[in-house]
Coordinates of C-alpha atoms and ligand atoms in Angstrom, one line a residue:
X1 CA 0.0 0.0 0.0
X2 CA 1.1 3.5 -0.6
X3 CA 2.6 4.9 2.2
X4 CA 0.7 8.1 2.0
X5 CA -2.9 6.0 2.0
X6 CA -1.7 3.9 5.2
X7 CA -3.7 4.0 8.8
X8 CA 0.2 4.2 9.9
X9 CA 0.3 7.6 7.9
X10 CA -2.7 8.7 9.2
X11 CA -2.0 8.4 12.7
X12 CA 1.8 9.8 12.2
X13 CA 0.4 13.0 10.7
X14 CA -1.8 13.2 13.7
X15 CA 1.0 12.4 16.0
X16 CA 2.7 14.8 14.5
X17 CA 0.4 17.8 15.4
X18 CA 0.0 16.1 18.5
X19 CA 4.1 16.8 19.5
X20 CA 3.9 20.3 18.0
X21 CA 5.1 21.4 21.1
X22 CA 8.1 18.5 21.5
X23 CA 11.0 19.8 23.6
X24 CA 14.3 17.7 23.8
X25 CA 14.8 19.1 27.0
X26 CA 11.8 18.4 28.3
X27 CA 12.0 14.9 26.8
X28 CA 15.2 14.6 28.8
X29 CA 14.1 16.0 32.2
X30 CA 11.4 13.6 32.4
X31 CA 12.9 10.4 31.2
X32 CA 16.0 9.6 32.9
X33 CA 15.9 6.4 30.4
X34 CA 16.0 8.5 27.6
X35 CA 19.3 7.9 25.9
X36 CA 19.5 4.2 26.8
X37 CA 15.7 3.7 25.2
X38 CA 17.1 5.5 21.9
X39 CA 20.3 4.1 21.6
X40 CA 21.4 1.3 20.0
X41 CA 24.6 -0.7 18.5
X42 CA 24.7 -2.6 15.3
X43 CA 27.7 -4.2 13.7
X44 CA 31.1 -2.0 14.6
X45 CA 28.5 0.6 14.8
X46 CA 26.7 3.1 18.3
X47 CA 24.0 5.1 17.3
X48 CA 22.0 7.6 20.0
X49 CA 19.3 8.3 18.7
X50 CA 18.0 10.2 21.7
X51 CA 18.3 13.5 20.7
X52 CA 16.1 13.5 17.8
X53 CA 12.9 14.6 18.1
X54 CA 11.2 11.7 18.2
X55 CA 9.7 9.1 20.9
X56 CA 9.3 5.7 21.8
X57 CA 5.3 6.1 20.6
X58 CA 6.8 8.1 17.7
X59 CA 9.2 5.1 16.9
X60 CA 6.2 2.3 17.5
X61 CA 3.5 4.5 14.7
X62 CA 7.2 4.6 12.3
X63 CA 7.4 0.7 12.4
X64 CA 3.9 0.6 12.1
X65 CA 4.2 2.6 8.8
X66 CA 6.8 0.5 7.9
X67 CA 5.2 -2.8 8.3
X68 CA 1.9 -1.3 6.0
X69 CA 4.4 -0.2 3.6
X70 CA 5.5 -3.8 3.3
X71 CA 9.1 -2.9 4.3
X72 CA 10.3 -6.4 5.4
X73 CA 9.2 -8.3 2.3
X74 CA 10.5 -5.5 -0.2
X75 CA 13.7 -6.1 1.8
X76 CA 13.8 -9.6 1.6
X77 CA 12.9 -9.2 -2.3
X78 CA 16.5 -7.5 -2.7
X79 CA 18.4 -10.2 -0.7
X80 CA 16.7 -13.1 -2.9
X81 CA 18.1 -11.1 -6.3
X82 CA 14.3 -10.4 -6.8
X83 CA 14.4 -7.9 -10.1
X84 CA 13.4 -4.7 -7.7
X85 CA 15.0 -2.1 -9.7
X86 CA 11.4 -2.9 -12.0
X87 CA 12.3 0.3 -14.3
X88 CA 15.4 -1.3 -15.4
X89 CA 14.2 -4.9 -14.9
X90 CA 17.4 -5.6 -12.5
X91 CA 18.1 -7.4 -9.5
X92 CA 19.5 -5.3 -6.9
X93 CA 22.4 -7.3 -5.6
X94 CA 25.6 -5.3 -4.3
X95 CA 25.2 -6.9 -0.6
X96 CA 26.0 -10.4 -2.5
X97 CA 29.6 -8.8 -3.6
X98 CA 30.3 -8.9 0.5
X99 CA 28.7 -12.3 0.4
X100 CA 31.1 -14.8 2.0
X101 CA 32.1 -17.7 -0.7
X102 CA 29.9 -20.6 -0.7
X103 CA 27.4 -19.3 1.6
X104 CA 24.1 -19.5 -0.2
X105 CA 22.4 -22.0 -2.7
X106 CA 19.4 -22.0 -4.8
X107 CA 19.8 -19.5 -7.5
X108 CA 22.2 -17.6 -5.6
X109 CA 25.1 -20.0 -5.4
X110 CA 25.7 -19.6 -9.4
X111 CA 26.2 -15.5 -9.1
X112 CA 27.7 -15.7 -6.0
X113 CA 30.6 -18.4 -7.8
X114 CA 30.9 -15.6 -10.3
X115 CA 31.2 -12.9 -7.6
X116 CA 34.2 -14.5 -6.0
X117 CA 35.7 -16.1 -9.1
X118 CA 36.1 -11.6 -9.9
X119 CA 37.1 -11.2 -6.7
X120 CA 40.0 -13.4 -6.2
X121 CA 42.1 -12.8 -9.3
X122 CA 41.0 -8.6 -8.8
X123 CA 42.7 -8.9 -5.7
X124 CA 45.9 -10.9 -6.1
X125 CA 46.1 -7.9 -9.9
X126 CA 45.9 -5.0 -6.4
X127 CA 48.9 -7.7 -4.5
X128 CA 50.8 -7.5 -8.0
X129 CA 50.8 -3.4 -8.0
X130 CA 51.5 -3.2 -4.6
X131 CA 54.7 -5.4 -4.7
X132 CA 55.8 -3.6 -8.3
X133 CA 57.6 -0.8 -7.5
X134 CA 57.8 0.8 -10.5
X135 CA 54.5 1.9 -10.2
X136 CA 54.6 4.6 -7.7
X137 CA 51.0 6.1 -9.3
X138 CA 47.8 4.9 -9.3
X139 CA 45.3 7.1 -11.7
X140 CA 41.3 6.4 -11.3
X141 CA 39.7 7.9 -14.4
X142 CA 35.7 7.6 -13.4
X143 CA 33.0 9.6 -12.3
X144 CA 29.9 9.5 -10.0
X145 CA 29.6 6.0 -8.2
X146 CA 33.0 5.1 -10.2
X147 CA 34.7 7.8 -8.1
X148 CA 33.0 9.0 -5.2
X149 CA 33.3 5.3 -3.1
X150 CA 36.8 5.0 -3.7
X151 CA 37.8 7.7 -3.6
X152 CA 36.0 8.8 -0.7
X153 CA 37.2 5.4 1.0
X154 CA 40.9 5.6 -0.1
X155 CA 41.4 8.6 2.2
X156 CA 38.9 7.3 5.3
X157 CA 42.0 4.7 5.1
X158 CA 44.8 6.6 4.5
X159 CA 46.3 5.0 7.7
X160 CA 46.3 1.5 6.3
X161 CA 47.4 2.6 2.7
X162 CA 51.1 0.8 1.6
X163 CA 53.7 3.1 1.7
X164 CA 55.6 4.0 -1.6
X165 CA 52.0 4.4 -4.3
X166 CA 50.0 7.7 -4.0
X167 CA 46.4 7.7 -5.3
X168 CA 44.7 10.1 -7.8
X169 CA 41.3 10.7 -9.0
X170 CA 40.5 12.0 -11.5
X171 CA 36.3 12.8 -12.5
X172 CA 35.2 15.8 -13.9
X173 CA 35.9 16.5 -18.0
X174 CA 37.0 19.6 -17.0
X175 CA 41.1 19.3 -18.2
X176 CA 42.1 21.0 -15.6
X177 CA 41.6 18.3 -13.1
X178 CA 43.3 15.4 -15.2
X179 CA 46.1 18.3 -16.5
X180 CA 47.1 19.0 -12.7
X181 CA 47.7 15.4 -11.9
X182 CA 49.5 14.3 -15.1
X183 CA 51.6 17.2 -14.6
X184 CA 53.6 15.2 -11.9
X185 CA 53.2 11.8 -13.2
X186 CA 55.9 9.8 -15.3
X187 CA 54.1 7.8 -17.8
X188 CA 56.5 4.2 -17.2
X189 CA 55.2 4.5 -13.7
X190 CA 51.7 4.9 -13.4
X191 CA 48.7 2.7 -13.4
X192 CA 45.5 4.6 -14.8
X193 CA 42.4 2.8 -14.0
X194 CA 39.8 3.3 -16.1
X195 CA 36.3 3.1 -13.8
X196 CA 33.2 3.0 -15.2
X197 CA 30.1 0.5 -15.4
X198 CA 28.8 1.7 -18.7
X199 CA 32.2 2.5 -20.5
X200 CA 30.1 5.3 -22.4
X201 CA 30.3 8.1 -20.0
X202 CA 31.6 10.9 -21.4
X203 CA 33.5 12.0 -18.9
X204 CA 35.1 9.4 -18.3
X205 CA 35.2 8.1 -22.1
X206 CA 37.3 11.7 -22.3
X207 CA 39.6 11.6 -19.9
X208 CA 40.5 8.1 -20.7
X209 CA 41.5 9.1 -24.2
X210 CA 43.6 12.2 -23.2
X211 CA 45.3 9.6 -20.8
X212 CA 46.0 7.5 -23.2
X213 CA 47.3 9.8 -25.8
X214 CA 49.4 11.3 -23.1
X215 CA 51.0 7.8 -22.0
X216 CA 51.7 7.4 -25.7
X217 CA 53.3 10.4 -26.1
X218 CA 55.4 9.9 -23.3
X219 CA 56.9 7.2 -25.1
X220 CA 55.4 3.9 -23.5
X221 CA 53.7 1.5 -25.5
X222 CA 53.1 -1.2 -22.9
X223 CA 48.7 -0.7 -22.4
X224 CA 48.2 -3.6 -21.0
X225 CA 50.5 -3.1 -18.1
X226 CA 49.5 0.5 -17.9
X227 CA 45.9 0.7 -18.4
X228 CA 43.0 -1.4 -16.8
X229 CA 39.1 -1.1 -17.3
X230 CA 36.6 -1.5 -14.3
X231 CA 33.6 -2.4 -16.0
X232 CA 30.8 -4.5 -17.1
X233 CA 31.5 -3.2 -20.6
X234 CA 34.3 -5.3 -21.5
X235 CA 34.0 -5.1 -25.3
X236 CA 33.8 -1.3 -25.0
X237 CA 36.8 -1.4 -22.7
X238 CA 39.0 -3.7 -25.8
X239 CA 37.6 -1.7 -28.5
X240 CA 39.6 1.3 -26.9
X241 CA 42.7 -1.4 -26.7
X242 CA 42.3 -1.5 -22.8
X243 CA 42.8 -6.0 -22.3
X244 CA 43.2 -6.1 -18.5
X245 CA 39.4 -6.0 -17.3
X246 CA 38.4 -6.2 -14.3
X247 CA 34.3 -7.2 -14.6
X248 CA 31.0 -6.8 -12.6
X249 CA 27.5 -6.8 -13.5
X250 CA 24.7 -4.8 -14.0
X251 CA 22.5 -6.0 -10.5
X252 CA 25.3 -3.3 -8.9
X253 CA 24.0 0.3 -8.9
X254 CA 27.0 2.6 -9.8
X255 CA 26.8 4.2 -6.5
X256 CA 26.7 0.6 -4.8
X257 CA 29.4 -0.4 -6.4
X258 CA 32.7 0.1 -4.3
X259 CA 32.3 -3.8 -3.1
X260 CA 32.9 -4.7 -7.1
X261 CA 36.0 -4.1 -9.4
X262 CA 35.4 -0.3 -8.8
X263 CA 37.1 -1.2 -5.1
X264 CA 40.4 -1.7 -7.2
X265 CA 42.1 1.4 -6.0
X266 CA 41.3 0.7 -2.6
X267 CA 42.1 -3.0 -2.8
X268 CA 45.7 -1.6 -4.5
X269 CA 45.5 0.8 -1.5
X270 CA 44.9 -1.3 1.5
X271 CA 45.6 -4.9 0.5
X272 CA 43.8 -7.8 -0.2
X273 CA 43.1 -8.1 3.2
X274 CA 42.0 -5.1 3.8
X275 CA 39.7 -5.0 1.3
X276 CA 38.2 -9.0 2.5
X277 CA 37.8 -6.7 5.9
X278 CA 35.7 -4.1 4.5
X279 CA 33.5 -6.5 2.8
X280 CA 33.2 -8.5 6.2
X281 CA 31.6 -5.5 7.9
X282 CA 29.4 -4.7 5.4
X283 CA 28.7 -8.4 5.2
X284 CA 28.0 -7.9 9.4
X285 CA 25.5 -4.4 8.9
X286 CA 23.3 -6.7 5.7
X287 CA 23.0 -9.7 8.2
X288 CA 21.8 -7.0 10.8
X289 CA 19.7 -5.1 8.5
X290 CA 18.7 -9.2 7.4
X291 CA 17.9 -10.3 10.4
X292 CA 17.1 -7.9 13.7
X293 CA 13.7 -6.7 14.6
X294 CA 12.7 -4.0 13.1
X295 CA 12.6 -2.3 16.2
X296 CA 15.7 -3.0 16.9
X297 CA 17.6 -2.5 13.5
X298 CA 19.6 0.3 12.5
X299 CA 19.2 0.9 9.3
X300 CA 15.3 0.6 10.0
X301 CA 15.6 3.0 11.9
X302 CA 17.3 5.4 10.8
X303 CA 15.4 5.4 7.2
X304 CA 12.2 5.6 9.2
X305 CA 13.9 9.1 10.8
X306 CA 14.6 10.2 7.3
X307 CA 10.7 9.5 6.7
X308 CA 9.7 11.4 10.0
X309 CA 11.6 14.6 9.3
X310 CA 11.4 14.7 5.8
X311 CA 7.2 13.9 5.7
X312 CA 5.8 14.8 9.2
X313 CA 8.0 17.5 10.0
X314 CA 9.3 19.2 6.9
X315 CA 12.6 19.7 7.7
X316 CA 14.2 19.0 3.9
X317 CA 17.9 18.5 4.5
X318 CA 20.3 16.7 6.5
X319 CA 23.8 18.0 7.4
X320 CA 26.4 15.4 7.8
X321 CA 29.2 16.1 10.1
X322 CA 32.2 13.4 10.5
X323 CA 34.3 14.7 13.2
X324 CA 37.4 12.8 11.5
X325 CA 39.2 14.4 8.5
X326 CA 39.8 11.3 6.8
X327 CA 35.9 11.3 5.9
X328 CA 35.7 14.4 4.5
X329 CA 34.8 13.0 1.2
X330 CA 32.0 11.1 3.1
X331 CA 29.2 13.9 2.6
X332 CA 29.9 13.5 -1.0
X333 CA 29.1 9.5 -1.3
X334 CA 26.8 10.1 0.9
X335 CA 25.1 12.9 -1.5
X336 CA 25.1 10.6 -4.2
X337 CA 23.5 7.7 -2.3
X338 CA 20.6 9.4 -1.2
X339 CA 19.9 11.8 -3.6
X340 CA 20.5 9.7 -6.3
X341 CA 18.7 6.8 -5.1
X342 CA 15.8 8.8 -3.3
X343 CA 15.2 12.0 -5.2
X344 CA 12.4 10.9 -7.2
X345 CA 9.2 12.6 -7.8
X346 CA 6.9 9.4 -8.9
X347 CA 6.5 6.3 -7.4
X348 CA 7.5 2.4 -8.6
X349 CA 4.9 2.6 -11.5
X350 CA 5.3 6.0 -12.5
X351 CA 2.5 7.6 -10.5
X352 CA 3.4 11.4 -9.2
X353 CA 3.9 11.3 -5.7
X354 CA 2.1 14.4 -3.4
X355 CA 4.6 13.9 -0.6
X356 CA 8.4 14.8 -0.2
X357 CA 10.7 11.8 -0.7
X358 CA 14.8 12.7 -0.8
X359 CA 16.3 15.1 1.7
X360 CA 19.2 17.7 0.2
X361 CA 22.9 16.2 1.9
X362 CA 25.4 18.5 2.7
X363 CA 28.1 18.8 5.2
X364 CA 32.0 19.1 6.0
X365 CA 34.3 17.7 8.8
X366 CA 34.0 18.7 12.4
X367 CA 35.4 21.3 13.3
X368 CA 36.0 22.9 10.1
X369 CA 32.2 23.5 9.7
X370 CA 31.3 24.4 13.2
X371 CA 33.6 28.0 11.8
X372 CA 31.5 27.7 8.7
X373 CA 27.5 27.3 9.0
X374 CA 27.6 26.1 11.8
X375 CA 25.8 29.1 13.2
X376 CA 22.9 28.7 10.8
X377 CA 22.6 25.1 12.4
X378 CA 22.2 26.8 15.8
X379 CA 20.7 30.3 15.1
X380 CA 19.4 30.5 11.6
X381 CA 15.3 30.0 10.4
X382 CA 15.2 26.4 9.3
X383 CA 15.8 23.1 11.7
X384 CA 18.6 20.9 10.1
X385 CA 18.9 17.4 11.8
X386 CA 22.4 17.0 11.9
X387 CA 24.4 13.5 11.9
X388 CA 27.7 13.3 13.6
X389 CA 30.1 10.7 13.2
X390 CA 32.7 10.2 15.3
X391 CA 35.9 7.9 16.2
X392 CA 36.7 6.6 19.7
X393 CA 40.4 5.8 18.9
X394 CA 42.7 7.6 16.8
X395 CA 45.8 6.6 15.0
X396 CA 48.1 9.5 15.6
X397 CA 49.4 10.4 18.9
X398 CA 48.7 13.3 19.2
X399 CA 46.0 12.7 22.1
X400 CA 44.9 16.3 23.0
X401 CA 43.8 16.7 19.4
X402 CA 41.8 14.0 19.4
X403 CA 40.1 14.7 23.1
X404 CA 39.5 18.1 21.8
X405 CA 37.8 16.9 18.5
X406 CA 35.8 14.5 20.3
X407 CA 34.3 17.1 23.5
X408 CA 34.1 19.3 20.2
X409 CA 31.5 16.8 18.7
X410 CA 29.8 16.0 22.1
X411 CA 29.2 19.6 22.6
X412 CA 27.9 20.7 19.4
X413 CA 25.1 18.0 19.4
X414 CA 24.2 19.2 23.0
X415 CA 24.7 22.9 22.5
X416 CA 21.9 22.2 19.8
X417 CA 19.6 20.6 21.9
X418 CA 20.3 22.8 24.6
X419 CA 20.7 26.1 23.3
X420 CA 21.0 28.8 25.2
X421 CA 18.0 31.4 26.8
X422 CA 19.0 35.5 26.0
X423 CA 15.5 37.2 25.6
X424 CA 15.2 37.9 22.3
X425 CA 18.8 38.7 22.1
X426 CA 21.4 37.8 19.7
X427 CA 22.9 35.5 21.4
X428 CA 19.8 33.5 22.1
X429 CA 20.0 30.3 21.1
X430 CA 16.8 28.7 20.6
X431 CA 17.6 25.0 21.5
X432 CA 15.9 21.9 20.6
X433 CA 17.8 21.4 17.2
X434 CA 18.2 17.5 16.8
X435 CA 21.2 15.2 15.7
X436 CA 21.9 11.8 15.8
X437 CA 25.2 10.3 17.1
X438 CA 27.1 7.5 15.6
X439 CA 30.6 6.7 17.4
X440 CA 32.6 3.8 15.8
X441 CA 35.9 2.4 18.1
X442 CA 38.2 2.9 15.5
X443 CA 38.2 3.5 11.4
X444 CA 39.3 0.3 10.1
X445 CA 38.3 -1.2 6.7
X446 CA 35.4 -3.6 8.4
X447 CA 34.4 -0.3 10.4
X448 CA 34.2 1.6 7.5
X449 CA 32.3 -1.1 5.3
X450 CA 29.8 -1.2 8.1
X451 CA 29.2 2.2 8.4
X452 CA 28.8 2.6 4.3
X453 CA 26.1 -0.4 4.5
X454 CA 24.7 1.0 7.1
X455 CA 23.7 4.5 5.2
X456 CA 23.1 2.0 1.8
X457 CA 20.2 0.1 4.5
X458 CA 19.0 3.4 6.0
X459 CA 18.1 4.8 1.8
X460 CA 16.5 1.2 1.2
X461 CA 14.0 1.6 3.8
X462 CA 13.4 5.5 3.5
X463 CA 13.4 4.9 -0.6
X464 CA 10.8 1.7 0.3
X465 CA 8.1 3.4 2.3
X466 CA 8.2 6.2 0.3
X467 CA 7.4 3.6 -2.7
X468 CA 10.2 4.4 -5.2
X469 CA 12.6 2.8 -7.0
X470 CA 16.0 3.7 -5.3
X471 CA 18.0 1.9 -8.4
X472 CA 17.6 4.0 -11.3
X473 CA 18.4 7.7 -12.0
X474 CA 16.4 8.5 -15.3
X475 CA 17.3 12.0 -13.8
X476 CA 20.9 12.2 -14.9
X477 CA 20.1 11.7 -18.6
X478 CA 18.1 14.4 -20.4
X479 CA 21.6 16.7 -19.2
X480 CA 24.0 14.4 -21.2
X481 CA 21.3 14.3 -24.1
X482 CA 21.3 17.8 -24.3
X483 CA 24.8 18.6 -23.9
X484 CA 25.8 16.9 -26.7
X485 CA 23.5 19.0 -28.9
X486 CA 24.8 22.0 -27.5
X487 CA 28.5 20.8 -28.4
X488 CA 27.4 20.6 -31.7
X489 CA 25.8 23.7 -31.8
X490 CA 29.5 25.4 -30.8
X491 CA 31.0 24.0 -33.5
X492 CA 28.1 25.0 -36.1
X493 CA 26.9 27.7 -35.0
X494 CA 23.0 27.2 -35.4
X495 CA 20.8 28.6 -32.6
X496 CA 17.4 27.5 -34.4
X497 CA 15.1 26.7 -32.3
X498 CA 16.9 27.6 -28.7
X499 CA 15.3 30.0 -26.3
X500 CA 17.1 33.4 -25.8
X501 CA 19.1 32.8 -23.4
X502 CA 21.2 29.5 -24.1
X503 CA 21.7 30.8 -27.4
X504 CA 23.0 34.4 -26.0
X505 CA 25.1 32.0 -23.6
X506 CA 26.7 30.1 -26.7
X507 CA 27.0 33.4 -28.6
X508 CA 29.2 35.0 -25.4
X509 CA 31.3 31.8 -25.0
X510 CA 32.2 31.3 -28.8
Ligands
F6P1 O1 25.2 10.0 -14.7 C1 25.0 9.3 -13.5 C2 25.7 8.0 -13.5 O2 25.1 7.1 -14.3 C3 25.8 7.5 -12.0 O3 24.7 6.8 -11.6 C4 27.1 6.7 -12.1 O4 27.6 6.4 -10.8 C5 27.9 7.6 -12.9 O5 27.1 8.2 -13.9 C6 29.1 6.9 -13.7 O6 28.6 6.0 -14.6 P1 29.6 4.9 -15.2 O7 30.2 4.1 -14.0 O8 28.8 4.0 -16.1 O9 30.7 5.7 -15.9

């Protein structure tokens, strides 16, 4: 059923105007219990929930909605390789890539061979790099999910990468990104890997090209020990004269796809091992997400959150602050998960939808941001939940830092709830803003593959009671469409047919 035509939704809008009035603080004073009630761990994973503003009855009508919406079958539709992404007519299967060998049958057990038949000689290809030393450069040509996760990941472990190979990504077509980093490079030693699933992206398509020339011109000849392709597009990948492919398939979304080949440059980065660790804990957060009440599961309950705020009480974005530097391209997978997945205007069969589904994600480390907008969070019109993620353990020693970061975090998300009374002063600050906690021990590959699982969960369940598929982005296309008829119009000259002001545009830039 439609979440919007659901006795849950009925009673949530209701509840809603009910808690008008809800006061963290209040909520606090008069429940001692309060943070134990709304905390919770999962797999490498403590979230406190408590100072959201929500309730345990708030909670109970959310799990109601989610059990209308059919959450738990749609859920276990995904993990039988049910075709869910029904607009493409694909499974939706990037939890079987951290799937340990062997472990299912049925009609699994033939895709799941093929999973770790890719896996194994992909990562003994990263053991081969890492012992060459002649390669000192690794290159990642790709763009969207064929950047953002490993990229994003690479620097989260930056403490566990092999000394002796630095990383580079390059993504946008803009030559100035790939011109900076070939400026420094040596052709005879650096790997480019080319990333994409299609192998038609033109970004990607571009910069692989200019690479390419640029290797030749440097005098090396040697593509197959130079180049490889990360895609499920071999031919495409030949046809350019790339042979060492590294394959996946097309049940892994591009922005669920750091578990597949697209994981090289981490894999290179962090080992074989380490890359079998981050697949482990996501492994751990899909049996969670699998297998824990609903009231009791993390993912769950964070997507039903997302649903709470976004439907019930119209707050439309969510800032995300990791209180570790070595997430600070976090916000940005993060972006692309949920906005990609979740910002869709029509439901599974095409049916306009009259309720909001996809927040807007933004953010920067803590503390960087708390000199930035930071004072909006506190002081400005609109209520932003914030999410913090922070790291018990550090691996520098350099322990004041890390205290200092950490009562950093503690106080901003209590400084929000708290605020501070000045009648109708400037420096009143109105209080009851809410964030969500979630503290990992340490940021480790399996840590980190649990978190990133966790957030894939949390946009399954918000993208499920909302009714959407979260698999497809039809969004993306009519842009490339039209940019290509725009390049052609630069180089011809004909405006027919364009309104004013793209043609005045093209006229000004010629
Ligand atoms: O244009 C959007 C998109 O298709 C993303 O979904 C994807 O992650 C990105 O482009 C890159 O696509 P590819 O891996 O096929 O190059």
């Amino acid at each position: 059923m439609r979440c919007d035509q659901t006795p849950a939704w009925k009673a949530l809008t209701t509840h809603a105007a009910q808690a008008s009035g809800f006061d963290l603080r209040t909520a606090f004073a008069q429940d001692a219990e309060r943070a134990s009630a709304l905390s919770q761990t999962a797999p490498h994973v403590f979230a406190d929930l408590s100072k959201n503003h929500t309730d345990v009855a708030t909670e109970a009508l959310l799990i109601e909605l989610a059990r209308q919406t059919g959450l738990a079958s749609h859920r276990d539709a995904m993990f039988r390789g049910e075709p869910i992404n029904n607009t493409e007519g694909r499974a939706v299967m990037h939890w079987l890539l951290r799937q340990p060998e062997g472990s299912l049958g049925g009609d699994l057990a033939a895709p799941l061979k093929l999973v770790h038949n890719t896996l194994k000689p992909m990562l003994a290809y990263a053991e081969q790099i890492r012992a060459d030393a002649q390669i000192t450069d690794v290159v990642n040509i790709g763009i969207g999910g064929s950047d953002l996760g490993p990229q994003m990941a690479v620097l989260a472990l930056q403490d566990f990468v092999t000394p002796g190979k630095r990383f580079h990504f390059v993504s946008n077509v803009d030559g100035h990104e790939l011109a900076a980093v070939l400026k420094g490079l040596k052709a005879q030693n650096t790997l480019f890997l080319i990333a994409s699933k299609t192998f038609t992206t033109l970004e990607t398509m571009t910069n692989a090209r200019s690479a390419l020339a640029w290797f030749q011109a440097d005098g090396c000849q040697d593509v197959s020990r130079h180049f490889a392709a990360l895609t499920t597009n071999v031919a495409a990948a030949a046809q350019m004269g790339i042979t060492t492919t590294f394959g996946f398939w097309d049940w892994v979304g591009g922005r669920y796809s750091l578990w597949s080949a697209i994981g090289l440059p981490l894999a290179i980065a962090v080992g074989a091992q380490g890359f079998r660790d981050l697949l482990a804990g996501a492994h751990a957060m899909d049996q969670h997400f699998q297998t824990a009440p609903l009231e009791a599961n993390l993912p769950v309950r964070l997507g039903l959150l997302d649903v709470w705020y976004r439907n019930f009480l119209n707050y439309t974005s969510r800032s995300i602050a990791p209180y570790h530097s070595a997430l600070r391209r976090l916000p940005a997978y993060l972006q692309q998960l949920e906005m990609e997945s979740n910002g869709k205007r029509v439901d599974r069969n095409g049916h306009a939808l009259s309720y909001g589904t996809s927040p807007v994600l933004w953010g920067e480390p803590g503390t960087n941001g708390q000199h930035a907008y930071f004072q909006m969070l506190h002081q400005g019109t609109d209520v932003v939940p914030v999410e913090f993620i922070a790291v018990k353990k550090p691996t520098h020693n350099l322990a004041d830092h890390h205290e200092l970061l950490l009562a950093n975090a503690i106080a901003q998300a209590q400084a929000l709830m708290q605020g501070q009374a000045d009648e109708g002063g400037h420096q009143h600050f109105p209080g009851n803003r809410p964030s969500t906690f979630l503290l990992l021990d340490e940021l480790t590959p399996a840590s980190l593959g649990a978190l990133i699982a966790l957030q894939e969960h949390r946009v399954f369940v918000s993208g499920s009671v909302w009714g959407i598929n979260s698999f497809d982005q039809w969004g993306v296309e009519l842009g490339k469409v039209l940019a290509k008829d725009i390049h052609a119009r630069m180089a011809s000259g004909d405006r027919a047919s364009l309104d004013s002001s793209t043609a005045a545009l093209l006229d000004r830039i010629r």
